[in-house]
CSV table of C-alpha atoms and ligand atoms in Angstrom, one decimal:
chain,number,residue,atom,x,y,z
A,1197,ILE,CA,-31.1,121.9,58.2
A,1198,SER,CA,-32.8,118.3,59.3
A,1199,ALA,CA,-31.4,117.4,63.9
A,1200,LYS,CA,-33.6,113.4,64.7
A,1201,ASP,CA,-32.9,112.2,67.4
A,1202,ILE,CA,-29.4,114.0,68.5
A,1203,SER,CA,-27.4,112.6,71.2
A,1204,CYS,CA,-23.8,113.4,71.9
A,1205,LEU,CA,-22.0,111.5,74.2
A,1206,TYR,CA,-18.2,112.4,75.7
A,1207,LYS,CA,-16.3,110.0,77.2
A,1208,LYS,CA,-13.6,111.1,80.0
A,1209,GLY,CA,-11.6,108.6,81.2
A,1210,ASN,CA,-14.7,105.9,83.0
A,1211,ASN,CA,-17.0,108.7,82.6
A,1212,SER,CA,-20.0,110.1,80.3
A,1213,VAL,CA,-20.7,113.7,79.1
A,1214,VAL,CA,-24.2,113.9,77.8
A,1215,ALA,CA,-24.2,117.2,76.2
A,1216,LEU,CA,-27.2,116.1,73.6
A,1217,ASN,CA,-29.9,114.0,74.5
A,1218,ALA,CA,-32.8,113.1,72.0
A,1219,VAL,CA,-32.6,116.8,71.1
A,1220,SER,CA,-34.6,116.9,67.1
A,1221,CYS,CA,-34.9,120.2,65.3
A,1222,GLN,CA,-35.1,122.0,62.0
A,1223,LEU,CA,-33.9,125.0,60.4
A,1224,HIS,CA,-35.2,126.1,57.3
A,1225,SER,CA,-34.4,128.5,54.5
A,1226,GLY,CA,-33.7,132.6,56.4
A,1227,ASP,CA,-34.4,131.5,60.3
A,1228,ARG,CA,-32.7,133.9,63.2
A,1229,ILE,CA,-33.1,131.3,66.4
A,1230,ALA,CA,-31.6,132.4,69.2
A,1231,VAL,CA,-30.1,128.9,71.0
A,1232,VAL,CA,-30.4,129.9,75.4
A,1233,GLY,CA,-29.9,127.7,77.5
A,1234,PRO,CA,-26.9,127.2,80.7
A,1235,SER,CA,-23.4,126.9,80.1
A,1236,GLY,CA,-23.5,123.2,80.1
A,1237,SER,CA,-26.4,123.2,78.4
A,1238,GLY,CA,-25.4,121.8,75.5
A,1239,LYS,CA,-25.3,125.0,73.0
A,1240,SER,CA,-21.8,124.7,71.1
A,1241,THR,CA,-22.3,120.9,71.2
A,1242,LEU,CA,-25.7,121.3,69.5
A,1243,LEU,CA,-24.2,123.7,67.0
A,1244,GLN,CA,-21.3,121.8,66.1
A,1245,VAL,CA,-23.5,118.8,65.5
A,1246,MET,CA,-26.6,121.1,62.7
A,1247,GLY,CA,-22.2,122.2,61.1
A,1248,GLY,CA,-20.9,118.7,60.3
A,1249,ILE,CA,-18.5,119.2,63.3
A,1250,GLU,CA,-19.3,116.9,65.7
A,1251,PRO,CA,-21.1,114.3,65.0
A,1252,PRO,CA,-23.4,112.8,67.2
A,1253,THR,CA,-22.9,109.4,69.1
A,1254,SER,CA,-26.5,108.0,68.4
A,1255,GLY,CA,-30.0,109.7,65.7
A,1256,THR,CA,-29.5,111.6,62.7
A,1257,ILE,CA,-28.5,115.0,61.2
A,1258,THR,CA,-29.7,115.9,57.1
A,1259,TRP,CA,-29.1,118.4,55.4
A,1260,PRO,CA,-31.2,117.5,52.7
A,1261,ALA,CA,-31.0,121.6,51.0
A,1262,LEU,CA,-26.8,121.2,51.2
A,1263,GLY,CA,-25.7,117.9,50.0
A,1264,PRO,CA,-23.7,115.5,51.6
A,1265,ARG,CA,-20.2,117.3,53.2
A,1266,HIS,CA,-20.9,120.6,53.5
A,1267,ALA,CA,-19.3,120.2,56.9
A,1268,LEU,CA,-15.9,122.0,55.6
A,1269,ARG,CA,-17.8,124.1,52.4
A,1270,PRO,CA,-18.1,127.0,53.8
A,1271,GLU,CA,-20.4,127.8,50.1
A,1272,LYS,CA,-22.8,126.1,52.6
A,1273,ILE,CA,-22.6,126.7,56.3
A,1274,GLY,CA,-20.5,129.9,57.9
A,1275,PHE,CA,-18.2,129.4,61.8
A,1276,ILE,CA,-18.5,133.1,63.5
A,1277,PHE,CA,-17.3,131.6,66.6
A,1278,GLN,CA,-16.0,132.9,70.6
A,1279,THR,CA,-12.8,134.5,70.1
A,1280,GLU,CA,-9.5,134.6,68.9
A,1281,SER,CA,-10.8,132.5,65.7
A,1282,LEU,CA,-8.5,134.8,63.1
A,1283,LEU,CA,-6.0,132.8,61.3
A,1284,GLU,CA,-2.9,134.8,63.3
A,1285,PRO,CA,0.2,135.7,60.4
A,1286,LEU,CA,-2.3,136.9,58.2
A,1287,ASN,CA,-4.0,140.2,58.0
A,1288,CYS,CA,-7.9,141.4,58.4
A,1289,ILE,CA,-8.0,140.3,53.9
A,1290,GLU,CA,-6.3,137.7,54.2
A,1291,ASN,CA,-8.4,136.2,57.2
A,1292,VAL,CA,-11.2,136.9,55.4
A,1293,LYS,CA,-9.9,135.0,52.5
A,1294,ILE,CA,-9.8,133.1,53.3
A,1295,PRO,CA,-13.0,130.5,52.7
A,1296,LEU,CA,-12.9,131.4,48.9
A,1297,LEU,CA,-9.8,130.4,48.4
A,1298,LEU,CA,-10.7,127.1,50.1
A,1299,SER,CA,-12.9,126.5,47.2
A,1300,HIS,CA,-11.1,127.8,44.5
A,1301,VAL,CA,-12.2,130.7,43.6
A,1302,GLY,CA,-9.3,132.6,41.2
A,1303,GLU,CA,-7.1,135.4,43.6
A,1304,GLU,CA,-8.8,138.2,42.4
A,1305,GLU,CA,-12.2,137.4,42.2
A,1306,ALA,CA,-11.7,136.4,45.9
A,1307,ASP,CA,-10.5,140.1,47.1
A,1308,GLU,CA,-13.4,141.4,45.5
A,1309,ALA,CA,-15.9,139.1,47.5
A,1310,ALA,CA,-13.5,140.1,50.5
A,1311,PHE,CA,-13.5,143.8,50.5
A,1312,ASN,CA,-17.3,144.2,49.5
A,1313,ALA,CA,-17.3,141.3,52.8
A,1314,LEU,CA,-15.5,143.8,54.9
A,1315,LYS,CA,-17.4,146.2,54.0
A,1316,LYS,CA,-20.7,144.5,55.5
A,1317,LEU,CA,-18.9,144.7,58.6
A,1318,SER,CA,-18.1,148.8,58.4
A,1319,LEU,CA,-14.2,147.1,58.5
A,1320,GLU,CA,-13.1,148.9,54.5
A,1321,ASN,CA,-9.8,150.9,56.7
A,1322,LEU,CA,-8.8,148.1,58.7
A,1323,ALA,CA,-8.3,146.0,55.6
A,1324,ASN,CA,-4.7,145.2,56.3
A,1325,LYS,CA,-4.2,145.7,59.8
A,1326,LEU,CA,-3.1,142.5,61.7
A,1327,PRO,CA,-5.7,140.9,64.1
A,1328,GLU,CA,-3.8,141.8,67.5
A,1329,GLU,CA,-3.4,145.2,65.8
A,1330,LEU,CA,-7.9,145.1,66.5
A,1331,SER,CA,-10.1,145.5,68.8
A,1332,GLY,CA,-12.2,142.8,70.6
A,1333,GLY,CA,-15.6,144.3,68.7
A,1334,GLN,CA,-13.3,144.4,64.9
A,1335,ALA,CA,-12.0,141.1,65.8
A,1336,GLN,CA,-15.3,139.0,65.9
A,1337,ARG,CA,-16.9,141.7,62.9
A,1338,VAL,CA,-13.9,140.1,60.5
A,1339,ALA,CA,-14.6,136.3,62.2
A,1340,ALA,CA,-18.1,138.3,60.9
A,1341,ALA,CA,-17.2,139.2,57.4
A,1342,ARG,CA,-15.3,135.7,58.0
A,1343,ALA,CA,-18.5,133.4,57.9
A,1344,ILE,CA,-20.3,135.3,55.5
A,1345,VAL,CA,-17.7,136.2,52.5
A,1346,ARG,CA,-18.9,133.1,50.4
A,1347,GLN,CA,-23.2,134.4,51.4
A,1348,PRO,CA,-23.7,131.0,53.0
A,1349,LYS,CA,-27.3,128.7,53.3
A,1350,VAL,CA,-26.5,128.9,56.9
A,1351,ILE,CA,-24.8,130.7,59.7
A,1352,LEU,CA,-24.0,128.8,63.7
A,1353,ALA,CA,-22.6,131.7,65.1
A,1354,ASP,CA,-21.5,130.9,69.3
A,1355,GLU,CA,-21.6,133.3,71.5
A,1356,PRO,CA,-20.8,135.7,69.5
A,1357,THR,CA,-21.0,139.0,71.5
A,1358,GLY,CA,-19.8,137.1,74.9
A,1359,GLN,CA,-16.5,138.2,75.2
A,1360,LEU,CA,-18.3,142.0,73.9
A,1361,ASP,CA,-19.7,145.2,75.8
A,1362,GLN,CA,-23.1,145.5,74.7
A,1363,THR,CA,-22.7,148.2,72.9
A,1364,THR,CA,-19.9,146.4,70.4
A,1365,GLY,CA,-22.1,143.5,70.8
A,1366,GLN,CA,-24.9,144.9,69.3
A,1367,HIS,CA,-23.2,147.0,66.8
A,1368,LEU,CA,-21.5,143.6,66.1
A,1369,LEU,CA,-25.0,141.6,65.4
A,1370,ASP,CA,-26.7,144.9,63.8
A,1371,LEU,CA,-23.8,143.9,60.7
A,1372,LEU,CA,-24.0,141.4,60.6
A,1373,LEU,CA,-28.3,141.2,60.1
A,1374,ALA,CA,-28.5,144.2,58.3
A,1375,SER,CA,-25.4,141.8,56.3
A,1376,ILE,CA,-27.9,139.2,55.7
A,1377,GLU,CA,-31.2,141.4,55.1
A,1378,GLY,CA,-33.1,140.7,52.1
A,1379,THR,CA,-31.2,136.7,51.4
A,1380,ASP,CA,-32.8,133.6,52.6
A,1381,THR,CA,-29.3,132.2,54.9
A,1382,ALA,CA,-29.7,131.1,58.7
A,1383,LEU,CA,-28.5,131.9,60.7
A,1384,VAL,CA,-28.5,130.9,64.8
A,1385,ILE,CA,-26.6,132.6,67.6
A,1386,ALA,CA,-25.7,130.7,70.6
A,1387,THR,CA,-25.7,133.3,73.5
A,1388,HIS,CA,-26.1,134.1,77.0
A,1389,ASP,CA,-27.1,137.9,76.9
A,1390,MET,CA,-31.6,138.1,76.2
A,1391,THR,CA,-31.2,140.8,73.3
A,1392,VAL,CA,-28.9,139.0,71.6
A,1393,ALA,CA,-31.2,136.5,71.5
A,1394,ARG,CA,-34.5,139.1,71.3
A,1395,ARG,CA,-33.0,140.1,68.2
A,1396,MET,CA,-34.0,137.0,66.6
A,1397,LYS,CA,-37.3,135.8,65.4
A,1398,THR,CA,-37.6,132.3,67.1
A,1399,VAL,CA,-35.6,130.6,70.0
A,1400,TRP,CA,-35.2,128.2,71.7
A,1401,TYR,CA,-33.9,126.8,75.7
A,1402,MET,CA,-31.8,123.9,76.4
A,1403,GLU,CA,-31.1,122.8,79.4
A,1404,HIS,CA,-29.3,119.7,80.7
A,1405,GLY,CA,-29.0,118.8,76.7
A,1406,ARG,CA,-32.3,119.1,76.1
A,1407,LEU,CA,-34.3,120.7,73.3
A,1408,GLU,CA,-36.7,122.2,76.0
A,1409,VAL,CA,-38.6,125.2,75.1
A,1410,ARG,CA,-38.9,127.5,71.5
A,1411,GLN,CA,-40.6,129.8,71.7
A,1412,HIS,CA,-41.7,132.7,68.2
A,1413,CYS,CA,-41.0,135.8,69.6
B,432,ADP,P1,-19.6,128.3,76.7
B,432,ADP,O1,-20.9,127.8,77.6
B,432,ADP,O2,-19.3,129.7,76.3
B,432,ADP,O3,-21.0,127.7,74.7
B,432,ADP,P2,-17.6,126.0,77.4
B,432,ADP,O4,-17.0,126.3,77.8
B,432,ADP,O5,-18.9,124.6,77.3
B,432,ADP,O6,-18.6,127.4,75.9
B,432,ADP,O7,-16.9,125.1,75.6
B,432,ADP,C1,-16.2,125.9,74.6
B,432,ADP,C2,-15.7,124.8,74.0
B,432,ADP,O8,-15.5,123.6,74.2
B,432,ADP,C3,-16.6,123.6,72.9
B,432,ADP,O9,-16.0,123.8,72.4
B,432,ADP,C4,-16.7,123.0,73.6
B,432,ADP,O10,-17.2,121.5,72.9
B,432,ADP,C5,-15.0,122.6,73.8
B,432,ADP,N1,-15.7,121.7,76.3
B,432,ADP,C6,-16.8,122.2,76.8
B,432,ADP,N2,-16.3,121.7,77.7
B,432,ADP,C7,-15.4,120.8,77.2
B,432,ADP,C8,-14.8,119.2,78.0
B,432,ADP,N3,-15.5,118.7,79.3
B,432,ADP,N4,-13.5,119.2,77.3
B,432,ADP,C9,-13.3,119.5,76.0
B,432,ADP,N5,-13.9,120.2,75.6
B,432,ADP,C10,-14.8,120.9,76.3
B,433,ADP,P1,-23.4,125.1,76.2
B,433,ADP,O1,-22.2,124.9,74.8
B,433,ADP,O2,-24.0,125.2,76.5
B,433,ADP,O3,-22.5,125.2,77.4
B,433,ADP,P2,-21.5,122.6,75.3
B,433,ADP,O4,-22.4,122.8,74.2
B,433,ADP,O5,-20.7,123.1,75.1
B,433,ADP,O6,-22.7,123.0,75.8
B,433,ADP,O7,-21.4,121.7,76.6
B,433,ADP,C1,-22.3,120.5,77.4
B,433,ADP,C2,-21.6,119.2,78.0
B,433,ADP,O8,-21.2,119.0,77.6
B,433,ADP,C3,-21.3,119.7,79.3
B,433,ADP,O9,-21.2,119.6,80.0
B,433,ADP,C4,-19.1,119.6,78.8
B,433,ADP,O10,-18.9,119.3,79.9
B,433,ADP,C5,-19.8,119.2,77.6
B,433,ADP,N1,-18.5,118.5,76.3
B,433,ADP,C6,-18.4,120.0,75.5
B,433,ADP,N2,-18.0,119.4,75.1
B,433,ADP,C7,-17.4,118.6,75.8
B,433,ADP,C8,-15.8,116.9,74.9
B,433,ADP,N3,-16.1,118.5,73.6
B,433,ADP,N4,-15.2,116.8,75.8
B,433,ADP,C9,-16.0,116.7,76.7
B,433,ADP,N5,-17.0,117.6,76.8
B,433,ADP,C10,-17.2,117.6,76.8
């Protein structure tokens, strides 16, 4: 993913907020990037622009290796959000199957792939549970299983451990990293948690909508 001079303005009545200010960055196969910075510094917006959810106000974002219109193509990009992203009426395996059904994978193949993804996140015993029956950590692991189920080229995770305690958060991260180990999937995690950031290969530090520092760990 290649972002060049991206700015993002949100209009609010007569005011506008600069969420991103001339950010340029590139994401390559196999990258492990933590995006850190204070609340409001633009981390979420950067992930949304990289994923094609939020169009930038100016600048160019391209996905040369992914092809056009990849944002809603779960075989290219998987998203993990901070919380409550599971669909309530669906059980765990049904939630994980959503990306497969959206890309018209057959029911039987979808079941198998979803179960494998659940296994990678140590959730095989919870396949038939409803979201309301899960702990916060389990729910985030289901969200991670759903993000990896199509073996996407990119995973964008916005504060995936933000609502979890240290141990639970590290467990999620362990399983997520193990699930993409040896693949060329790139992982970008926006996080406040330096113990999460330190597990990545690269840290991007944001402040006031700018990507100020890039550091290799
Ligand atoms: P965090 O600091 O945990 O990244 P935020 O609270 O900044 O989370 O943002 C959470 C979500 O709410 C994001 O998807 C963001 O686009 C949206 N959001 C943030 N600020 C506003 C706002 N002022 N108005 C509307 N939506 C917002
Ligand atoms: P972070 O993830 O670092 O907390 P965000 O990208 O969520 O930062 O937000 C960056 C700035 O843009 C903040 O000032 C936030 O309030 C604002 N913002 C984010 N999303 C929206 C939105 N949908 N509408 C209005 N303002 C927003």
